[in-house]
Amino acid sequence: MRDILDELFDVLRQRRSADPTESYVAALHDKGLNKILEKIGEEATETLLAAKDAETGGEAERKALVAETADLWFHSLVMLSHLGLDHRDVLDELARRFGISGHEEKAARSK
C-alpha cells in the first residue's frame, strides 16, 4: 500500500519539470538549491517558534505546530527531489537507527 509520502514524492517528481509559472515546486527547482534551502531555513524557524507557542498554548497552537512541521517536511522533500534523492533513503536510515541508543548512534557517526 502506498503512503502519503510516496504519493507526494511522485507529485514532486512530476512537478519538477513543470512550468515554473504554473507550479510552486517547479518555481523552487527553477530558482535552484539555495532558494530551496532558504525555504527550509524559514520553515525550520517557523516550526521552532510554533513549538515554543505550543508548549504553553492550546489546541490552536498545537495545530499551528503541526502545520509548520508539514511545511518543513514538504520543503525537505523538495530538497531531496532536487538532489535526486528519494525519501525512502531517509526512511531506511531511520529504520536502521531504530532500536539503537541515540548516544551509541551518535558516537558511531563520529568514528
GROMACS .gro file of N, CA and C in nm:
model
  333
    1MET      N    1   0.084  -0.118   0.000
    1MET     CA    2   0.000   0.000   0.000
    1MET      C    3   0.089   0.125   0.000
    2ARG      N    4   0.059   0.214  -0.089
    2ARG     CA    5   0.135   0.339  -0.098
    2ARG      C    6   0.091   0.433   0.013
    3ASP      N    7   0.186   0.505   0.068
    3ASP     CA    8   0.150   0.601   0.170
    3ASP      C    9   0.161   0.743   0.115
    4ILE      N   10   0.125   0.839   0.196
    4ILE     CA   11   0.120   0.978   0.152
    4ILE      C   12   0.258   1.027   0.109
    5LEU      N   13   0.366   0.981   0.173
    5LEU     CA   14   0.499   1.023   0.131
    5LEU      C   15   0.532   0.975  -0.010
    6ASP      N   16   0.494   0.851  -0.042
    6ASP     CA   17   0.516   0.801  -0.178
    6ASP      C   18   0.438   0.883  -0.279
    7GLU      N   19   0.313   0.909  -0.248
    7GLU     CA   20   0.229   0.986  -0.340
    7GLU      C   21   0.282   1.128  -0.357
    8LEU      N   22   0.319   1.191  -0.245
    8LEU     CA   23   0.372   1.327  -0.252
    8LEU      C   24   0.502   1.331  -0.330
    9PHE      N   25   0.589   1.233  -0.308
    9PHE     CA   26   0.717   1.231  -0.379
    9PHE      C   27   0.695   1.217  -0.529
   10ASP      N   28   0.597   1.136  -0.570
   10ASP     CA   29   0.565   1.124  -0.713
   10ASP      C   30   0.519   1.257  -0.770
   11VAL      N   31   0.435   1.327  -0.696
   11VAL     CA   32   0.389   1.459  -0.742
   11VAL      C   33   0.506   1.556  -0.751
   12LEU      N   34   0.593   1.555  -0.651
   12LEU     CA   35   0.709   1.643  -0.654
   12LEU      C   36   0.798   1.613  -0.776
   13ARG      N   37   0.816   1.486  -0.805
   13ARG     CA   38   0.897   1.447  -0.921
   13ARG      C   39   0.833   1.498  -1.051
   14GLN      N   40   0.703   1.486  -1.062
   14GLN     CA   41   0.633   1.534  -1.182
   14GLN      C   42   0.641   1.686  -1.194
   15ARG      N   43   0.622   1.753  -1.084
   15ARG     CA   44   0.620   1.900  -1.086
   15ARG      C   45   0.757   1.961  -1.109
   16ARG      N   46   0.861   1.882  -1.084
   16ARG     CA   47   0.997   1.934  -1.102
   16ARG      C   48   1.017   1.985  -1.244
   17SER      N   49   0.957   1.920  -1.341
   17SER     CA   50   0.974   1.960  -1.480
   17SER      C   51   0.856   2.041  -1.533
   18ALA      N   52   0.768   2.083  -1.445
   18ALA     CA   53   0.652   2.163  -1.486
   18ALA      C   54   0.694   2.307  -1.513
   19ASP      N   55   0.600   2.383  -1.562
   19ASP     CA   56   0.621   2.526  -1.590
   19ASP      C   57   0.633   2.600  -1.456
   20PRO      N   58   0.745   2.671  -1.434
   20PRO     CA   59   0.763   2.742  -1.307
   20PRO      C   60   0.657   2.850  -1.281
   21THR      N   61   0.592   2.897  -1.384
   21THR     CA   62   0.486   2.996  -1.363
   21THR      C   63   0.355   2.930  -1.321
   22GLU      N   64   0.349   2.797  -1.335
   22GLU     CA   65   0.227   2.723  -1.303
   22GLU      C   66   0.237   2.640  -1.176
   23SER      N   67   0.362   2.615  -1.130
   23SER     CA   68   0.382   2.523  -1.018
   23SER      C   69   0.481   2.583  -0.919
   24TYR      N   70   0.442   2.587  -0.793
   24TYR     CA   71   0.529   2.634  -0.686
   24TYR      C   72   0.655   2.549  -0.678
   25VAL      N   73   0.640   2.417  -0.686
   25VAL     CA   74   0.754   2.326  -0.678
   25VAL      C   75   0.848   2.349  -0.795
   26ALA      N   76   0.794   2.363  -0.915
   26ALA     CA   77   0.878   2.390  -1.032
   26ALA      C   78   0.951   2.523  -1.017
   27ALA      N   79   0.884   2.621  -0.960
   27ALA     CA   80   0.948   2.752  -0.938
   27ALA      C   81   1.064   2.739  -0.840
   28LEU      N   82   1.047   2.659  -0.735
   28LEU     CA   83   1.157   2.637  -0.641
   28LEU      C   84   1.276   2.571  -0.711
   29HIS      N   85   1.249   2.466  -0.789
   29HIS     CA   86   1.356   2.398  -0.861
   29HIS      C   87   1.424   2.494  -0.959
   30ASP      N   88   1.344   2.577  -1.025
   30ASP     CA   89   1.397   2.672  -1.122
   30ASP      C   90   1.491   2.773  -1.056
   31LYS      N   91   1.459   2.812  -0.932
   31LYS     CA   92   1.542   2.909  -0.860
   31LYS      C   93   1.667   2.844  -0.801
   32GLY      N   94   1.668   2.711  -0.790
   32GLY     CA   95   1.788   2.641  -0.750
   32GLY      C   96   1.792   2.600  -0.604
   33LEU      N   97   1.897   2.527  -0.572
   33LEU     CA   98   1.912   2.469  -0.440
   33LEU      C   99   1.915   2.575  -0.330
   34ASN      N  100   1.984   2.685  -0.353
   34ASN     CA  101   1.992   2.787  -0.248
   34ASN      C  102   1.855   2.838  -0.207
   35LYS      N  103   1.764   2.857  -0.303
   35LYS     CA  104   1.628   2.902  -0.271
   35LYS      C  105   1.554   2.795  -0.191
   36ILE      N  106   1.572   2.670  -0.229
   36ILE     CA  107   1.508   2.560  -0.156
   36ILE      C  108   1.560   2.556  -0.013
   37LEU      N  109   1.691   2.570   0.004
   37LEU     CA  110   1.750   2.569   0.137
   37LEU      C  111   1.704   2.689   0.219
   38GLU      N  112   1.688   2.802   0.154
   38GLU     CA  113   1.636   2.920   0.222
   38GLU      C  114   1.496   2.894   0.276
   39LYS      N  115   1.413   2.828   0.194
   39LYS     CA  116   1.277   2.794   0.239
   39LYS      C  117   1.281   2.696   0.357
   40ILE      N  118   1.372   2.600   0.353
   40ILE     CA  119   1.384   2.507   0.466
   40ILE      C  120   1.423   2.583   0.591
   41GLY      N  121   1.514   2.676   0.579
   41GLY     CA  122   1.554   2.757   0.694
   41GLY      C  123   1.438   2.837   0.750
   42GLU      N  124   1.360   2.898   0.662
   42GLU     CA  125   1.242   2.974   0.706
   42GLU      C  126   1.144   2.883   0.777
   43GLU      N  127   1.118   2.767   0.718
   43GLU     CA  128   1.020   2.675   0.776
   43GLU      C  129   1.071   2.617   0.908
   44ALA      N  130   1.201   2.593   0.917
   44ALA     CA  131   1.258   2.543   1.043
   44ALA      C  132   1.239   2.646   1.153
   45THR      N  133   1.265   2.772   1.122
   45THR     CA  134   1.247   2.879   1.220
   45THR      C  135   1.100   2.890   1.262
   46GLU      N  136   1.010   2.885   1.165
   46GLU     CA  137   0.867   2.893   1.196
   46GLU      C  138   0.823   2.773   1.281
   47THR      N  139   0.881   2.656   1.254
   47THR     CA  140   0.849   2.537   1.333
   47THR      C  141   0.898   2.553   1.477
   48LEU      N  142   1.018   2.605   1.493
   48LEU     CA  143   1.070   2.628   1.628
   48LEU      C  144   0.983   2.725   1.706
   49LEU      N  145   0.944   2.833   1.642
   49LEU     CA  146   0.859   2.932   1.710
   49LEU      C  147   0.722   2.873   1.744
   50ALA      N  148   0.667   2.794   1.652
   50ALA     CA  149   0.538   2.730   1.678
   50ALA      C  150   0.548   2.630   1.792
   51ALA      N  151   0.661   2.560   1.801
   51ALA     CA  152   0.679   2.464   1.911
   51ALA      C  153   0.683   2.537   2.045
   52LYS      N  154   0.750   2.650   2.049
   52LYS     CA  155   0.753   2.728   2.173
   52LYS      C  156   0.611   2.771   2.211
   53ASP      N  157   0.532   2.814   2.114
   53ASP     CA  158   0.394   2.855   2.141
   53ASP      C  159   0.309   2.735   2.185
   54ALA      N  160   0.334   2.620   2.123
   54ALA     CA  161   0.254   2.501   2.153
   54ALA      C  162   0.281   2.448   2.293
   55GLU      N  163   0.400   2.476   2.345
   55GLU     CA  164   0.435   2.424   2.478
   55GLU      C  165   0.340   2.478   2.584
   56THR      N  166   0.300   2.602   2.572
   56THR     CA  167   0.212   2.663   2.673
   56THR      C  168   0.076   2.700   2.617
   57GLY      N  169   0.057   2.677   2.488
   57GLY     CA  170  -0.068   2.716   2.424
   57GLY      C  171  -0.172   2.607   2.426
   58GLY      N  172  -0.277   2.633   2.353
   58GLY     CA  173  -0.388   2.540   2.345
   58GLY      C  174  -0.391   2.465   2.213
   59GLU      N  175  -0.509   2.422   2.176
   59GLU     CA  176  -0.529   2.343   2.055
   59GLU      C  177  -0.487   2.419   1.929
   60ALA      N  178  -0.516   2.547   1.922
   60ALA     CA  179  -0.480   2.626   1.803
   60ALA      C  180  -0.328   2.628   1.784
   61GLU      N  181  -0.255   2.642   1.891
   61GLU     CA  182  -0.109   2.645   1.883
   61GLU      C  183  -0.052   2.509   1.844
   62ARG      N  184  -0.116   2.404   1.892
   62ARG     CA  185  -0.072   2.269   1.855
   62ARG      C  186  -0.099   2.241   1.708
   63LYS      N  187  -0.214   2.287   1.659
   63LYS     CA  188  -0.245   2.271   1.516
   63LYS      C  189  -0.147   2.353   1.431
   64ALA      N  190  -0.111   2.471   1.478
   64ALA     CA  191  -0.015   2.555   1.406
   64ALA      C  192   0.121   2.484   1.398
   65LEU      N  193   0.160   2.417   1.506
   65LEU     CA  194   0.287   2.344   1.505
   65LEU      C  195   0.283   2.230   1.403
   66VAL      N  196   0.173   2.159   1.398
   66VAL     CA  197   0.159   2.050   1.301
   66VAL      C  198   0.168   2.107   1.159
   67ALA      N  199   0.102   2.219   1.134
   67ALA     CA  200   0.106   2.280   1.001
   67ALA      C  201   0.247   2.325   0.964
   68GLU      N  202   0.317   2.385   1.058
   68GLU     CA  203   0.454   2.429   1.030
   68GLU      C  204   0.547   2.310   1.008
   69THR      N  205   0.527   2.203   1.084
   69THR     CA  206   0.609   2.083   1.065
   69THR      C  207   0.582   2.023   0.928
   70ALA      N  208   0.456   2.024   0.884
   70ALA     CA  209   0.424   1.975   0.750
   70ALA      C  210   0.496   2.059   0.644
   71ASP      N  211   0.500   2.191   0.663
   71ASP     CA  212   0.572   2.278   0.568
   71ASP      C  213   0.720   2.244   0.566
   72LEU      N  214   0.778   2.220   0.682
   72LEU     CA  215   0.920   2.186   0.691
   72LEU      C  216   0.947   2.053   0.621
   73TRP      N  217   0.865   1.954   0.647
   73TRP     CA  218   0.883   1.824   0.582
   73TRP      C  219   0.867   1.837   0.431
   74PHE      N  220   0.766   1.912   0.388
   74PHE     CA  221   0.741   1.932   0.245
   74PHE      C  222   0.864   1.989   0.177
   75HIS      N  223   0.917   2.097   0.232
   75HIS     CA  224   1.033   2.160   0.168
   75HIS      C  225   1.157   2.071   0.177
   76SER      N  226   1.167   1.989   0.280
   76SER     CA  227   1.276   1.891   0.287
   76SER      C  228   1.264   1.788   0.175
   77LEU      N  229   1.141   1.747   0.146
   77LEU     CA  230   1.118   1.654   0.035
   77LEU      C  231   1.153   1.718  -0.099
   78VAL      N  232   1.121   1.847  -0.114
   78VAL     CA  233   1.159   1.919  -0.237
   78VAL      C  234   1.311   1.918  -0.252
   79MET      N  235   1.382   1.942  -0.142
   79MET     CA  236   1.528   1.940  -0.144
   79MET      C  237   1.580   1.804  -0.189
   80LEU      N  238   1.528   1.697  -0.128
   80LEU     CA  239   1.571   1.563  -0.167
   80LEU      C  240   1.546   1.539  -0.315
   81SER      N  241   1.430   1.577  -0.362
   81SER     CA  242   1.394   1.560  -0.503
   81SER      C  243   1.491   1.639  -0.592
   82HIS      N  244   1.521   1.760  -0.551
   82HIS     CA  245   1.611   1.846  -0.630
   82HIS      C  246   1.748   1.781  -0.644
   83LEU      N  247   1.792   1.712  -0.539
   83LEU     CA  248   1.924   1.649  -0.539
   83LEU      C  249   1.921   1.505  -0.593
   84GLY      N  250   1.803   1.463  -0.641
   84GLY     CA  251   1.792   1.330  -0.698
   84GLY      C  252   1.791   1.219  -0.594
   85LEU      N  253   1.756   1.255  -0.471
   85LEU     CA  254   1.747   1.156  -0.364
   85LEU      C  255   1.601   1.119  -0.340
   86ASP      N  256   1.582   1.007  -0.277
   86ASP     CA  257   1.448   0.954  -0.254
   86ASP      C  258   1.417   0.958  -0.104
   87HIS      N  259   1.295   0.992  -0.070
   87HIS     CA  260   1.254   0.995   0.071
   87HIS      C  261   1.269   0.859   0.138
   88ARG      N  262   1.264   0.753   0.059
   88ARG     CA  263   1.278   0.619   0.116
   88ARG      C  264   1.417   0.599   0.175
   89ASP      N  265   1.516   0.671   0.121
   89ASP     CA  266   1.651   0.663   0.177
   89ASP      C  267   1.652   0.715   0.321
   90VAL      N  268   1.576   0.820   0.347
   90VAL     CA  269   1.566   0.875   0.482
   90VAL      C  270   1.491   0.776   0.572
   91LEU      N  271   1.383   0.720   0.520
   91LEU     CA  272   1.308   0.621   0.599
   91LEU      C  273   1.394   0.500   0.629
   92ASP      N  274   1.475   0.456   0.532
   92ASP     CA  275   1.565   0.343   0.556
   92ASP      C  276   1.668   0.377   0.664
   93GLU      N  277   1.719   0.500   0.662
   93GLU     CA  278   1.815   0.540   0.763
   93GLU      C  279   1.750   0.542   0.902
   94LEU      N  280   1.628   0.593   0.910
   94LEU     CA  281   1.558   0.591   1.038
   94LEU      C  282   1.534   0.448   1.086
   95ALA      N  283   1.498   0.360   0.993
   95ALA     CA  284   1.478   0.219   1.029
   95ALA      C  285   1.607   0.156   1.077
   96ARG      N  286   1.719   0.191   1.013
   96ARG     CA  287   1.848   0.137   1.054
   96ARG      C  288   1.881   0.178   1.197
   97ARG      N  289   1.844   0.301   1.232
   97ARG     CA  290   1.875   0.353   1.365
   97ARG      C  291   1.779   0.304   1.472
   98PHE      N  292   1.665   0.253   1.432
   98PHE     CA  293   1.563   0.211   1.527
   98PHE      C  294   1.617   0.103   1.619
   99GLY      N  295   1.598   0.121   1.747
   99GLY     CA  296   1.644   0.024   1.844
   99GLY      C  297   1.787   0.045   1.889
  100ILE      N  298   1.854   0.144   1.829
  100ILE     CA  299   1.990   0.176   1.870
  100ILE      C  300   1.983   0.298   1.961
  101SER      N  301   2.055   0.294   2.070
  101SER     CA  302   2.060   0.409   2.160
  101SER      C  303   2.106   0.531   2.083
  102GLY      N  304   2.042   0.643   2.107
  102GLY     CA  305   2.083   0.767   2.043
  102GLY      C  306   2.226   0.803   2.071
  103HIS      N  307   2.271   0.776   2.192
  103HIS     CA  308   2.409   0.803   2.228
  103HIS      C  309   2.505   0.713   2.147
  104GLU      N  310   2.468   0.585   2.133
  104GLU     CA  311   2.551   0.492   2.056
  104GLU      C  312   2.555   0.531   1.911
  105GLU      N  313   2.439   0.567   1.856
  105GLU     CA  314   2.432   0.604   1.715
  105GLU      C  315   2.516   0.727   1.686
  106LYS      N  316   2.507   0.826   1.772
  106LYS     CA  317   2.583   0.950   1.754
  106LYS      C  318   2.733   0.921   1.764
  107ALA      N  319   2.773   0.838   1.859
  107ALA     CA  320   2.914   0.804   1.875
  107ALA      C  321   2.966   0.729   1.752
  108ALA      N  322   2.884   0.643   1.695
  108ALA     CA  323   2.925   0.566   1.576
  108ALA      C  324   2.946   0.658   1.456
  109ARG      N  325   2.869   0.767   1.446
  109ARG     CA  326   2.885   0.861   1.334
  109ARG      C  327   3.017   0.935   1.340
  110SER      N  328   3.069   0.959   1.459
  110SER     CA  329   3.190   1.039   1.473
  110SER      C  330   3.318   0.957   1.455
  111LYS      N  331   3.303   0.827   1.430
  111LYS     CA  332   3.421   0.741   1.412
  111LYS      C  333   3.462   0.737   1.267
   0.00000   0.00000   0.00000
